[in-house]
Short mmCIF file of C-alpha atoms and ligand atoms in Angstrom, two decimals:
data_model
loop_
_atom_site.label_atom_id
_atom_site.label_comp_id
_atom_site.label_asym_id
_atom_site.label_seq_id
_atom_site.Cartn_x
_atom_site.Cartn_y
_atom_site.Cartn_z
CA MET A 250 -13.40 1.82 -22.57
CA ASN A 251 -11.11 -0.63 -24.79
CA ILE A 252 -12.35 -4.33 -23.92
CA THR A 253 -11.67 -6.25 -26.89
CA ASP A 254 -14.57 -9.30 -27.10
CA LEU A 255 -13.59 -12.27 -27.68
CA GLY A 256 -16.56 -14.49 -28.40
CA THR A 257 -17.54 -16.63 -25.57
CA ALA A 258 -16.72 -19.47 -22.60
CA LYS A 259 -18.01 -22.18 -22.24
CA LEU A 260 -19.43 -23.50 -18.89
CA SER A 261 -20.51 -27.08 -18.14
CA TYR A 262 -22.17 -28.10 -15.55
CA GLN A 263 -24.53 -31.15 -14.47
CA ASP A 264 -27.22 -31.39 -17.51
CA ASN A 265 -26.48 -27.60 -17.91
CA GLU A 266 -23.74 -25.98 -20.54
CA ILE A 267 -23.63 -21.82 -20.18
CA GLU A 268 -21.68 -19.38 -22.26
CA LEU A 269 -20.17 -16.66 -20.27
CA PRO A 270 -18.62 -13.02 -22.68
CA LEU A 271 -14.42 -13.96 -23.09
CA LEU A 272 -12.80 -10.51 -22.71
CA GLU A 273 -9.74 -9.20 -22.57
CA GLY A 274 -8.20 -5.83 -21.90
CA THR A 275 -5.64 -3.80 -23.54
CA MET A 276 -2.27 -5.92 -22.19
CA GLY A 277 -3.86 -9.40 -23.40
CA GLU A 278 -5.02 -9.98 -19.62
CA LYS A 279 -8.14 -12.38 -20.47
CA ALA A 280 -11.47 -12.75 -18.51
CA ILE A 281 -14.86 -14.56 -18.19
CA ASP A 282 -17.99 -12.10 -17.54
CA ILE A 283 -19.45 -13.96 -15.22
CA SER A 284 -21.78 -10.57 -13.79
CA LYS A 285 -24.96 -12.06 -15.52
CA LEU A 286 -23.77 -16.50 -13.93
CA ARG A 287 -26.19 -16.50 -11.08
CA GLY A 288 -29.14 -14.84 -12.60
CA ALA A 289 -29.32 -17.58 -15.37
CA THR A 290 -28.23 -20.34 -14.05
CA GLY A 291 -28.87 -19.89 -10.05
CA LEU A 292 -24.57 -20.28 -9.61
CA GLY A 293 -22.67 -18.69 -7.44
CA THR A 294 -18.58 -18.51 -7.07
CA LEU A 295 -16.08 -19.39 -4.39
CA ASP A 296 -12.79 -18.27 -4.58
CA SER A 297 -11.86 -17.42 -1.21
CA GLY A 298 -9.47 -14.14 -1.17
CA TYR A 299 -10.68 -13.57 -4.18
CA GLY A 300 -6.96 -14.59 -5.83
CA ASN A 301 -8.80 -14.78 -9.63
CA THR A 302 -11.94 -12.43 -8.78
CA GLY A 303 -11.76 -9.05 -10.83
CA SER A 304 -14.00 -6.85 -9.21
CA CYS A 305 -13.71 -3.55 -11.55
CA THR A 306 -11.92 -2.91 -15.10
CA SER A 307 -9.51 0.31 -14.48
CA GLU A 308 -7.28 1.98 -16.61
CA ILE A 309 -4.21 2.83 -14.27
CA THR A 310 -2.24 0.75 -13.29
CA PHE A 311 -1.07 -2.84 -14.81
CA ILE A 312 0.63 -5.43 -13.57
CA ASP A 313 1.83 -8.36 -14.66
CA GLY A 314 3.06 -11.46 -12.49
CA GLU A 315 4.85 -13.54 -13.83
CA GLU A 316 7.03 -11.25 -16.06
CA GLY A 317 7.20 -8.85 -12.79
CA VAL A 318 6.36 -6.86 -15.59
CA LEU A 319 4.91 -3.20 -13.43
CA MET A 320 3.59 0.18 -14.65
CA TYR A 321 1.22 3.30 -13.61
CA ARG A 322 -0.98 4.31 -16.60
CA GLY A 323 0.76 2.37 -19.41
CA TYR A 324 5.11 4.10 -17.77
CA PRO A 325 7.02 1.63 -16.55
CA ILE A 326 7.15 2.17 -12.49
CA GLU A 327 11.34 1.41 -13.67
CA GLN A 328 11.01 4.94 -15.86
CA LEU A 329 9.65 6.37 -13.65
CA ALA A 330 11.51 5.66 -10.60
CA GLU A 331 15.07 6.64 -12.24
CA LYS A 332 12.56 9.62 -14.61
CA ALA A 333 9.98 11.45 -12.18
CA ASP A 334 9.32 12.97 -9.18
CA PHE A 335 6.56 11.79 -6.67
CA VAL A 336 4.72 14.73 -7.17
CA GLU A 337 4.40 13.95 -10.95
CA VAL A 338 3.68 10.22 -10.64
CA CYS A 339 1.00 11.68 -7.85
CA TYR A 340 -0.70 14.22 -11.33
CA LEU A 341 0.05 10.88 -13.78
CA LEU A 342 -1.67 8.55 -11.49
CA ILE A 343 -4.87 10.71 -10.88
CA TYR A 344 -5.15 12.53 -14.08
CA GLY A 345 -3.66 9.92 -16.33
CA HIS A 346 -1.01 11.68 -18.09
CA LEU A 347 2.46 13.50 -17.76
CA PRO A 348 0.81 16.95 -16.66
CA SER A 349 2.38 19.82 -19.65
CA VAL A 350 5.43 21.63 -17.05
CA GLU A 351 2.34 24.28 -16.74
CA GLU A 352 0.01 21.98 -15.37
CA LEU A 353 2.83 20.63 -12.95
CA THR A 354 3.33 23.76 -11.25
CA ASP A 355 -0.47 24.31 -10.83
CA PHE A 356 -0.74 21.02 -8.61
CA ARG A 357 2.58 21.14 -6.73
CA ASN A 358 1.26 24.47 -6.02
CA SER A 359 -2.16 23.32 -5.00
CA LEU A 360 -0.76 20.68 -3.01
CA THR A 361 2.10 23.31 -1.37
CA HIS A 362 -0.62 25.89 -0.09
CA HIS A 363 -3.05 23.09 1.22
CA SER A 364 -0.13 21.25 3.54
CA LEU A 365 -1.32 23.42 7.01
CA ILE A 366 -3.68 21.27 9.24
CA HIS A 367 -6.68 23.24 10.94
CA GLU A 368 -5.83 24.26 13.50
CA ASP A 369 -7.83 22.31 16.41
CA MET A 370 -6.92 19.80 14.62
CA LYS A 371 -3.61 19.91 16.73
CA LYS A 372 -6.01 19.27 19.88
CA PHE A 373 -6.31 15.53 18.93
CA PHE A 374 -2.70 14.89 18.63
CA GLU A 375 -2.98 15.36 22.54
CA GLY A 376 -5.25 13.08 23.17
CA TYR A 377 -3.81 10.11 22.64
CA PRO A 378 -1.34 7.94 24.42
CA PRO A 379 2.60 7.87 23.97
CA THR A 380 2.58 5.24 22.85
CA ALA A 381 0.02 5.13 19.99
CA HIS A 382 1.30 3.68 16.97
CA PRO A 383 0.99 6.23 14.13
CA MET A 384 -1.34 4.59 12.23
CA ALA A 385 -4.09 4.66 14.93
CA ILE A 386 -3.21 8.50 14.62
CA LEU A 387 -3.40 8.97 10.65
CA SER A 388 -6.95 6.89 10.30
CA ALA A 389 -8.49 8.24 12.76
CA MET A 390 -7.18 12.16 11.77
CA VAL A 391 -7.83 11.61 7.95
CA ALA A 392 -11.88 9.95 8.70
CA SER A 393 -11.85 13.34 10.96
CA LEU A 394 -10.84 15.56 7.41
CA SER A 395 -14.16 14.99 6.69
CA ALA A 396 -16.16 16.58 9.44
CA TYR A 397 -13.39 19.83 8.81
CA TYR A 398 -13.91 19.45 4.55
CA PRO A 399 -18.37 18.67 4.43
CA GLU A 400 -17.91 19.41 1.63
CA GLU A 401 -18.20 16.82 -1.80
CA ASP A 402 -15.69 19.16 -3.58
CA GLY A 403 -13.38 15.63 -4.91
CA ASP A 404 -10.83 17.46 -6.61
CA THR A 405 -9.84 19.88 -3.94
CA ASN A 406 -10.24 16.82 -1.79
CA ILE A 407 -8.18 14.44 -3.11
CA ILE A 408 -5.74 17.49 -2.86
CA ARG A 409 -6.21 18.43 0.53
CA LEU A 410 -5.84 14.75 1.11
CA LEU A 411 -2.15 14.80 -0.35
CA ALA A 412 -1.08 17.54 1.18
CA LYS A 413 -1.94 17.53 4.90
CA LEU A 414 -1.50 13.94 5.64
CA ASN A 415 2.65 14.91 5.59
CA THR A 416 1.98 16.29 7.79
CA ILE A 417 -0.34 14.99 9.36
CA ALA A 418 1.80 11.70 9.79
CA ALA A 419 5.21 14.35 10.78
CA PHE A 420 2.99 15.70 13.19
CA SER A 421 1.63 12.01 15.11
CA TYR A 422 5.93 11.46 14.97
CA LYS A 423 6.30 14.71 16.87
CA LYS A 424 4.35 13.57 19.38
CA SER A 425 4.92 10.03 19.96
CA ILE A 426 8.72 11.74 21.32
CA GLY A 427 7.81 14.21 22.97
CA GLN A 428 8.69 17.62 20.20
CA PRO A 429 7.15 20.49 19.24
CA TYR A 430 5.36 19.26 16.04
CA ILE A 431 7.12 21.40 12.63
CA TYR A 432 5.69 23.13 10.27
CA PRO A 433 5.52 22.15 6.65
CA ARG A 434 7.55 24.75 4.36
CA ASN A 435 6.28 25.81 1.02
CA ASP A 436 10.04 26.48 -0.33
CA LEU A 437 10.48 22.03 -0.10
CA ASP A 438 9.10 19.56 -2.81
CA TYR A 439 6.93 16.51 -0.82
CA ALA A 440 9.42 14.43 0.37
CA GLY A 441 12.14 17.54 1.79
CA ASP A 442 9.28 19.23 3.11
CA PHE A 443 8.31 15.27 5.45
CA LEU A 444 11.97 14.90 6.52
CA HIS A 445 11.82 18.41 7.61
CA MET A 446 8.80 18.46 9.28
CA MET A 447 9.78 14.58 10.78
CA HIS A 448 13.49 15.55 11.81
CA ALA A 449 13.72 18.50 12.37
CA VAL A 450 13.71 21.11 16.23
CA PRO A 451 13.33 24.10 16.56
CA ALA A 452 16.55 25.05 18.56
CA GLU A 453 18.38 24.64 15.71
CA PRO A 454 18.86 24.40 11.91
CA TYR A 455 18.22 20.85 10.12
CA GLU A 456 20.25 20.27 6.50
CA LEU A 457 18.57 18.11 4.06
CA ASP A 458 20.49 15.65 2.33
CA ASP A 459 19.89 15.13 -1.38
CA THR A 460 20.67 11.68 -1.86
CA LEU A 461 18.46 10.61 1.70
CA VAL A 462 15.15 13.37 -0.03
CA GLU A 463 15.84 11.34 -3.84
CA ALA A 464 15.60 7.78 -2.25
CA LEU A 465 12.43 8.79 -0.03
CA ASN A 466 10.88 10.15 -3.35
CA LEU A 467 11.90 7.20 -4.60
CA LEU A 468 10.78 4.99 -1.76
CA LEU A 469 7.47 6.61 -1.94
CA ILE A 470 7.28 6.41 -6.18
CA LEU A 471 7.64 2.66 -5.63
CA HIS A 472 4.92 1.76 -2.82
CA ALA A 473 2.60 4.94 -5.37
CA ASP A 474 -0.43 1.92 -6.86
CA HIS A 475 -0.45 -1.70 -6.54
CA GLU A 476 -3.76 -2.26 -8.44
CA GLN A 477 -6.70 -3.92 -6.71
CA ASN A 478 -4.50 -4.79 -3.62
CA CYS A 479 -6.06 -5.79 0.25
CA SER A 480 -5.79 -1.62 0.96
CA THR A 481 -7.06 -0.59 -2.42
CA SER A 482 -9.89 -3.30 -2.32
CA THR A 483 -10.74 -2.03 1.77
CA VAL A 484 -10.90 1.46 -0.85
CA ARG A 485 -13.52 0.98 -3.19
CA MET A 486 -15.99 -1.37 -1.36
CA VAL A 487 -16.10 1.75 1.68
CA GLY A 488 -16.34 3.75 -1.05
CA SER A 489 -18.86 2.38 -2.88
CA SER A 490 -21.40 2.75 -0.48
CA GLY A 491 -21.43 6.39 -1.86
CA ALA A 492 -19.07 7.01 1.51
CA ASN A 493 -17.05 10.40 1.22
CA LEU A 494 -13.60 10.55 0.18
CA PHE A 495 -11.74 11.11 4.10
CA ALA A 496 -13.94 7.86 5.53
CA SER A 497 -12.95 5.87 2.10
CA ILE A 498 -9.82 6.10 2.88
CA ALA A 499 -9.25 5.95 6.59
CA SER A 500 -10.77 2.79 5.65
CA GLY A 501 -7.75 2.41 3.78
CA ILE A 502 -4.90 3.18 5.65
CA CYS A 503 -6.71 0.57 8.39
CA ALA A 504 -6.21 -1.86 5.55
CA LEU A 505 -2.47 -1.33 5.05
CA TRP A 506 -2.07 -1.22 8.67
CA GLY A 507 -2.12 -5.34 8.89
CA PRO A 508 1.44 -6.89 9.07
CA LEU A 509 0.63 -9.51 5.86
CA HIS A 510 0.37 -6.12 3.84
CA GLY A 511 2.17 -2.28 4.52
CA GLY A 512 2.67 -3.38 8.34
CA ALA A 513 5.16 -6.14 6.54
CA ASN A 514 8.19 -3.16 6.37
CA GLN A 515 7.37 -2.78 10.49
CA LYS A 516 7.86 -6.44 10.49
CA VAL A 517 10.74 -7.32 8.62
CA ILE A 518 12.75 -5.14 10.88
CA GLN A 519 11.28 -6.00 14.11
CA MET A 520 11.89 -9.81 12.53
CA LEU A 521 15.73 -8.44 11.68
CA GLU A 522 16.17 -7.34 15.42
CA ARG A 523 14.58 -10.88 17.06
CA ILE A 524 16.90 -13.26 15.37
CA GLU A 525 20.23 -10.71 15.59
CA LYS A 526 19.04 -10.89 19.40
CA ASP A 527 18.97 -14.35 18.97
CA GLY A 528 23.00 -14.86 18.68
CA SER A 529 22.03 -13.42 14.54
CA ASP A 530 21.10 -17.40 13.98
CA TYR A 531 19.55 -16.45 10.80
CA LYS A 532 19.39 -19.94 8.68
CA LYS A 533 17.39 -21.28 12.75
CA TYR A 534 14.72 -18.77 11.02
CA VAL A 535 15.21 -20.22 7.62
CA ALA A 536 14.29 -23.40 8.77
CA MET A 537 11.18 -22.05 11.01
CA ALA A 538 9.75 -20.49 8.49
CA LYS A 539 9.58 -24.17 6.31
CA ASP A 540 8.71 -25.89 9.57
CA LYS A 541 4.60 -26.73 9.16
CA ASP A 542 4.90 -27.12 12.35
CA SER A 543 5.41 -23.27 13.00
CA ASP A 544 3.50 -20.30 11.90
CA PHE A 545 7.35 -18.23 11.69
CA ARG A 546 6.93 -16.07 8.01
CA LEU A 547 10.01 -14.34 6.15
CA MET A 548 8.63 -11.37 6.69
CA GLY A 549 9.02 -9.13 3.43
CA PHE A 550 9.60 -12.34 1.26
CA GLY A 551 7.06 -13.43 -0.66
CA HIS A 552 3.98 -12.00 -2.76
CA ARG A 553 -0.36 -13.21 -3.65
CA VAL A 554 0.67 -11.49 -7.33
CA TYR A 555 4.86 -11.31 -8.11
CA LYS A 556 6.00 -14.98 -8.98
CA ASN A 557 9.50 -14.40 -9.95
CA PHE A 558 10.32 -11.18 -9.08
CA ASP A 559 9.17 -8.28 -8.09
CA PRO A 560 9.93 -5.09 -10.12
CA ARG A 561 10.04 -2.64 -6.64
CA ALA A 562 12.03 -5.11 -5.67
CA THR A 563 14.77 -4.65 -7.72
CA VAL A 564 14.82 -0.46 -7.58
CA MET A 565 14.26 -0.54 -3.72
CA LYS A 566 16.89 -3.16 -3.25
CA GLN A 567 19.63 -0.76 -5.46
CA SER A 568 19.36 1.80 -3.84
CA ALA A 569 19.39 1.04 -0.38
CA ASP A 570 22.90 -0.27 -0.97
CA GLU A 571 22.57 3.37 -2.04
CA VAL A 572 21.45 4.83 0.91
CA LEU A 573 23.83 2.55 3.37
CA ASP A 574 26.67 2.79 1.19
CA LEU A 575 25.72 6.90 1.57
CA LEU A 576 25.27 6.93 5.90
CA GLY A 577 28.22 4.21 6.39
CA VAL A 578 25.88 1.44 8.64
CA GLU A 579 27.36 -1.84 6.94
CA ASN A 580 28.45 -2.45 10.49
CA ASN A 581 25.01 -2.50 11.45
CA PRO A 582 23.86 -5.61 13.46
CA VAL A 583 20.31 -5.62 12.26
CA LEU A 584 21.50 -4.99 8.67
CA ALA A 585 24.18 -7.45 8.50
CA THR A 586 21.79 -10.35 9.56
CA ALA A 587 19.54 -8.62 6.37
CA LYS A 588 22.04 -9.37 3.82
CA ALA A 589 22.82 -12.86 5.81
CA LEU A 590 19.19 -13.73 5.82
CA GLU A 591 18.51 -12.40 2.03
CA GLU A 592 21.43 -14.96 1.08
CA ALA A 593 20.45 -18.02 3.28
CA ALA A 594 16.72 -17.46 1.29
CA LEU A 595 17.77 -16.88 -2.22
CA SER A 596 19.45 -20.26 -1.96
CA ASP A 597 17.58 -22.53 -0.79
CA PRO A 598 15.69 -24.64 -2.55
CA TYR A 599 11.73 -24.59 -0.73
CA PHE A 600 11.75 -20.98 -1.51
CA ALA A 601 12.87 -20.98 -5.13
CA GLU A 602 10.48 -23.96 -5.78
CA LYS A 603 7.67 -21.53 -3.96
CA LYS A 604 8.70 -18.59 -5.64
CA LEU A 605 9.44 -17.02 -1.93
CA PHE A 606 12.40 -13.71 -2.95
CA PRO A 607 12.89 -10.65 -0.76
CA ASN A 608 9.97 -8.31 -1.82
CA VAL A 609 9.84 -4.48 -2.13
CA ASP A 610 8.94 -3.95 1.75
CA PHE A 611 12.07 -5.69 2.81
CA TYR A 612 14.13 -3.49 1.13
CA SER A 613 12.24 -0.11 1.61
CA GLY A 614 12.67 -1.76 5.88
CA ILE A 615 16.06 -1.37 5.51
CA ILE A 616 16.47 1.90 3.66
CA LEU A 617 13.99 3.33 6.28
CA GLU A 618 15.74 2.06 9.23
CA ALA A 619 19.03 3.20 7.90
CA MET A 620 17.65 7.00 7.70
CA GLY A 621 16.81 6.75 10.96
CA PHE A 622 12.95 6.51 10.82
CA PRO A 623 11.75 4.55 13.98
CA THR A 624 10.02 1.51 12.81
CA SER A 625 6.31 2.87 14.48
CA MET A 626 6.70 5.57 10.74
CA PHE A 627 7.42 2.70 8.17
CA THR A 628 3.58 1.66 7.62
CA PRO A 629 2.43 5.59 7.90
CA ILE A 630 5.42 6.43 5.24
CA PHE A 631 3.55 3.61 3.12
CA ALA A 632 0.19 4.93 3.62
CA LEU A 633 1.02 8.84 2.50
CA SER A 634 2.38 7.42 -1.05
CA ARG A 635 -0.15 4.32 -1.67
CA THR A 636 -2.90 7.75 -0.88
CA VAL A 637 -2.41 8.17 -4.24
CA GLY A 638 -2.73 5.17 -5.66
CA TRP A 639 -6.16 4.91 -3.49
CA VAL A 640 -7.50 8.47 -4.66
CA SER A 641 -6.80 7.45 -8.01
CA GLN A 642 -9.16 4.64 -7.97
CA TRP A 643 -12.19 6.37 -5.71
CA LYS A 644 -11.60 9.16 -8.49
CA GLU A 645 -12.12 6.19 -11.48
CA MET A 646 -14.50 4.66 -9.12
CA LEU A 647 -17.17 7.65 -8.76
CA THR A 648 -17.61 7.72 -12.55
CA ASP A 649 -17.71 3.80 -13.55
CA PRO A 650 -21.62 3.84 -15.04
CA GLN A 651 -20.73 -0.09 -13.96
CA ASN A 652 -20.30 0.70 -10.07
CA LYS A 653 -22.14 -0.48 -7.61
CA ILE A 654 -22.19 -1.39 -4.13
CA GLY A 655 -19.51 -3.43 -3.72
CA ARG A 656 -21.68 -6.80 -1.53
CA PRO A 657 -19.72 -10.45 -2.36
CA ARG A 658 -21.53 -13.82 -1.72
CA GLN A 659 -20.65 -16.33 0.07
CA LEU A 660 -21.53 -20.98 -0.13
CA TYR A 661 -23.28 -21.11 3.68
CA LEU A 662 -22.56 -23.61 5.17
CA GLY A 663 -23.83 -23.39 8.74
CA GLU A 664 -26.58 -25.00 10.39
CA THR A 665 -29.60 -25.90 7.96
CA ALA A 666 -33.36 -24.76 9.06
CA ARG A 667 -33.98 -26.12 12.54
CA ASP A 668 -36.39 -24.58 15.13
CA TYR A 669 -35.70 -22.68 18.42
CA VAL A 670 -35.70 -24.21 21.71
CA ASP A 671 -37.11 -23.02 24.57
CA ILE A 672 -34.47 -22.79 27.12
CA GLU A 673 -36.05 -24.51 29.59
CA LYS A 674 -36.06 -27.80 26.82
CA ARG A 675 -31.60 -27.25 26.44
N1 CMC B 993 7.77 -17.19 4.19
C1 CMC B 993 8.02 -18.63 4.32
N2 CMC B 993 6.65 -19.23 4.22
C2 CMC B 993 5.20 -18.18 2.67
C3 CMC B 993 5.71 -17.26 2.48
C4 CMC B 993 7.02 -16.05 3.35
N3 CMC B 993 6.91 -15.29 3.87
N4 CMC B 993 4.87 -17.24 2.26
C5 CMC B 993 4.47 -17.84 1.08
N5 CMC B 993 5.16 -18.88 1.46
C6 CMC B 993 4.80 -19.81 1.95
C7 CMC B 993 3.21 -20.90 2.60
O1 CMC B 993 3.73 -21.13 4.01
C8 CMC B 993 2.61 -21.53 1.49
O2 CMC B 993 3.25 -22.31 1.58
P1 CMC B 993 2.22 -23.93 1.49
O3 CMC B 993 1.98 -23.95 -0.55
O4 CMC B 993 3.12 -25.32 1.56
O5 CMC B 993 1.00 -23.71 2.55
C9 CMC B 993 3.26 -20.75 0.29
O6 CMC B 993 4.01 -20.38 -0.03
C10 CMC B 993 1.99 -19.88 -0.29
O7 CMC B 993 2.01 -18.97 0.80
P2 CMC B 993 0.12 -18.20 0.84
O8 CMC B 993 0.47 -17.28 1.98
O9 CMC B 993 -1.01 -19.01 0.08
O10 CMC B 993 0.52 -17.19 -0.49
P3 CMC B 993 -0.40 -15.98 -0.43
O11 CMC B 993 -0.31 -15.93 -1.79
O12 CMC B 993 -1.22 -15.95 0.45
O13 CMC B 993 0.92 -14.93 0.24
C11 CMC B 993 1.41 -13.51 1.06
C12 CMC B 993 1.09 -13.33 -0.27
C13 CMC B 993 2.73 -11.20 0.66
C14 CMC B 993 1.48 -12.35 2.40
C15 CMC B 993 2.98 -14.18 1.99
O14 CMC B 993 4.07 -14.72 1.34
C16 CMC B 993 2.96 -13.59 3.13
O15 CMC B 993 3.24 -13.65 4.35
N6 CMC B 993 4.28 -12.56 3.09
C17 CMC B 993 5.13 -11.73 4.16
C18 CMC B 993 4.50 -10.47 4.38
C19 CMC B 993 5.33 -9.67 3.23
O16 CMC B 993 6.02 -9.86 3.34
N7 CMC B 993 3.79 -9.09 2.94
C20 CMC B 993 4.02 -8.01 2.31
C21 CMC B 993 3.79 -7.98 0.73
S1 CMC B 993 3.96 -7.36 -0.34
C22 CMC B 993 3.50 -5.54 0.45
C23 CMC B 993 2.34 -5.34 -0.32
O17 CMC B 993 2.14 -5.11 -1.12
O18 CMC B 993 1.66 -4.99 0.26
#
């Protein structure tokens, strides 16, 4: 463990004082270790939303929100986005190093050869109404994989999960539009296979477009991990109880679904459609987002950690421009509204003061819309990508000697002790 001991930090309270260990991580981040605080003082801490609380040490992903830095295993996201493919990034995140040619070939082959789902699982899809959100199907199917692979076979189950998720996500879409399932093809790479399973039909050949495969590959890389965010913390929390891999990841899928997290990419397009239907009066919506009496927020803007810019959004914006150019969709009214809204918000002092700028999901929503994905598939595609982050964090947690079941405390504000009143006297 590469922790540097920086001595102690002093905490004074009432007439007491305690010294707590002050630690430093490899990128210079400092943290006060409060793990002995309650035992030594009886004091707890209060940190709603965990904005200041580190729940674990990790060697996987580093973020500097002030400087807009994101690195996987020490490699800057910009370099990985330019040079790597998603499967290579998966290997890096899970095993901690860039694969050799042989390691990458073996890993790719394993992913390819585990992509079929058990034929019985196809029957599950039949039970859902056509209106079912694919995230509902995805989470249930992933939890159900534990019924087919009950053995605690960590690494093989990780491969199975990554490989089959592509197929499950595409099948759930085919179910929702009433088309036959398209089986995975072993000659296609991860992103290409997914596009094929989503868009091909048995009646005619489907031509994959390299630019779209590349754009999807990029999107998968940019979303692959993001340290201890809401869904990853959920996976670690559930996994800390000893729940199996599939159950832990299914819980992450549910956490990701929320509109303040991965569900934001779908909400971005729904918001843009609403603005467009309302006469494209985007200024009205910028004003609503600033109005304290309105609960309207600009979806795809702001971030808990990034306070100057989201480095993923910088890369994604460039890709969005390329995809829009390629597909010639500059006349799409929803995408025109997106550009107008982006400009209006970026030049507004309110957004500058609150450090609100477009996040990765603003542009990923735009790209996926332009690529012809239905909005309901946006968050499942995010889940396809983030699953590798979740499994890497889950695997790291299992081998961490400090790991124990997650169990936060609270500050109780309810009634003080009182006696039970018999029902006839209330
Ligand atoms: N539109 C308008 N005002 C906003 C927005 C927004 N999108 N986001 C934050 N604010 C305001 C908020 O009203 C608050 O104002 P005040 O200080 O006057 O009360 C201030 O900015 C701070 O907001 P917060 O909610 O305390 O910040 P947070 O760190 O808890 O929330 C967030 C971060 C991402 C949930 C939030 O910015 C948001 O709801 N954004 C829209 C949803 C979204 O795009 N989510 C995707 C995040 S990126 C993908 C991922 O990693 O999950």
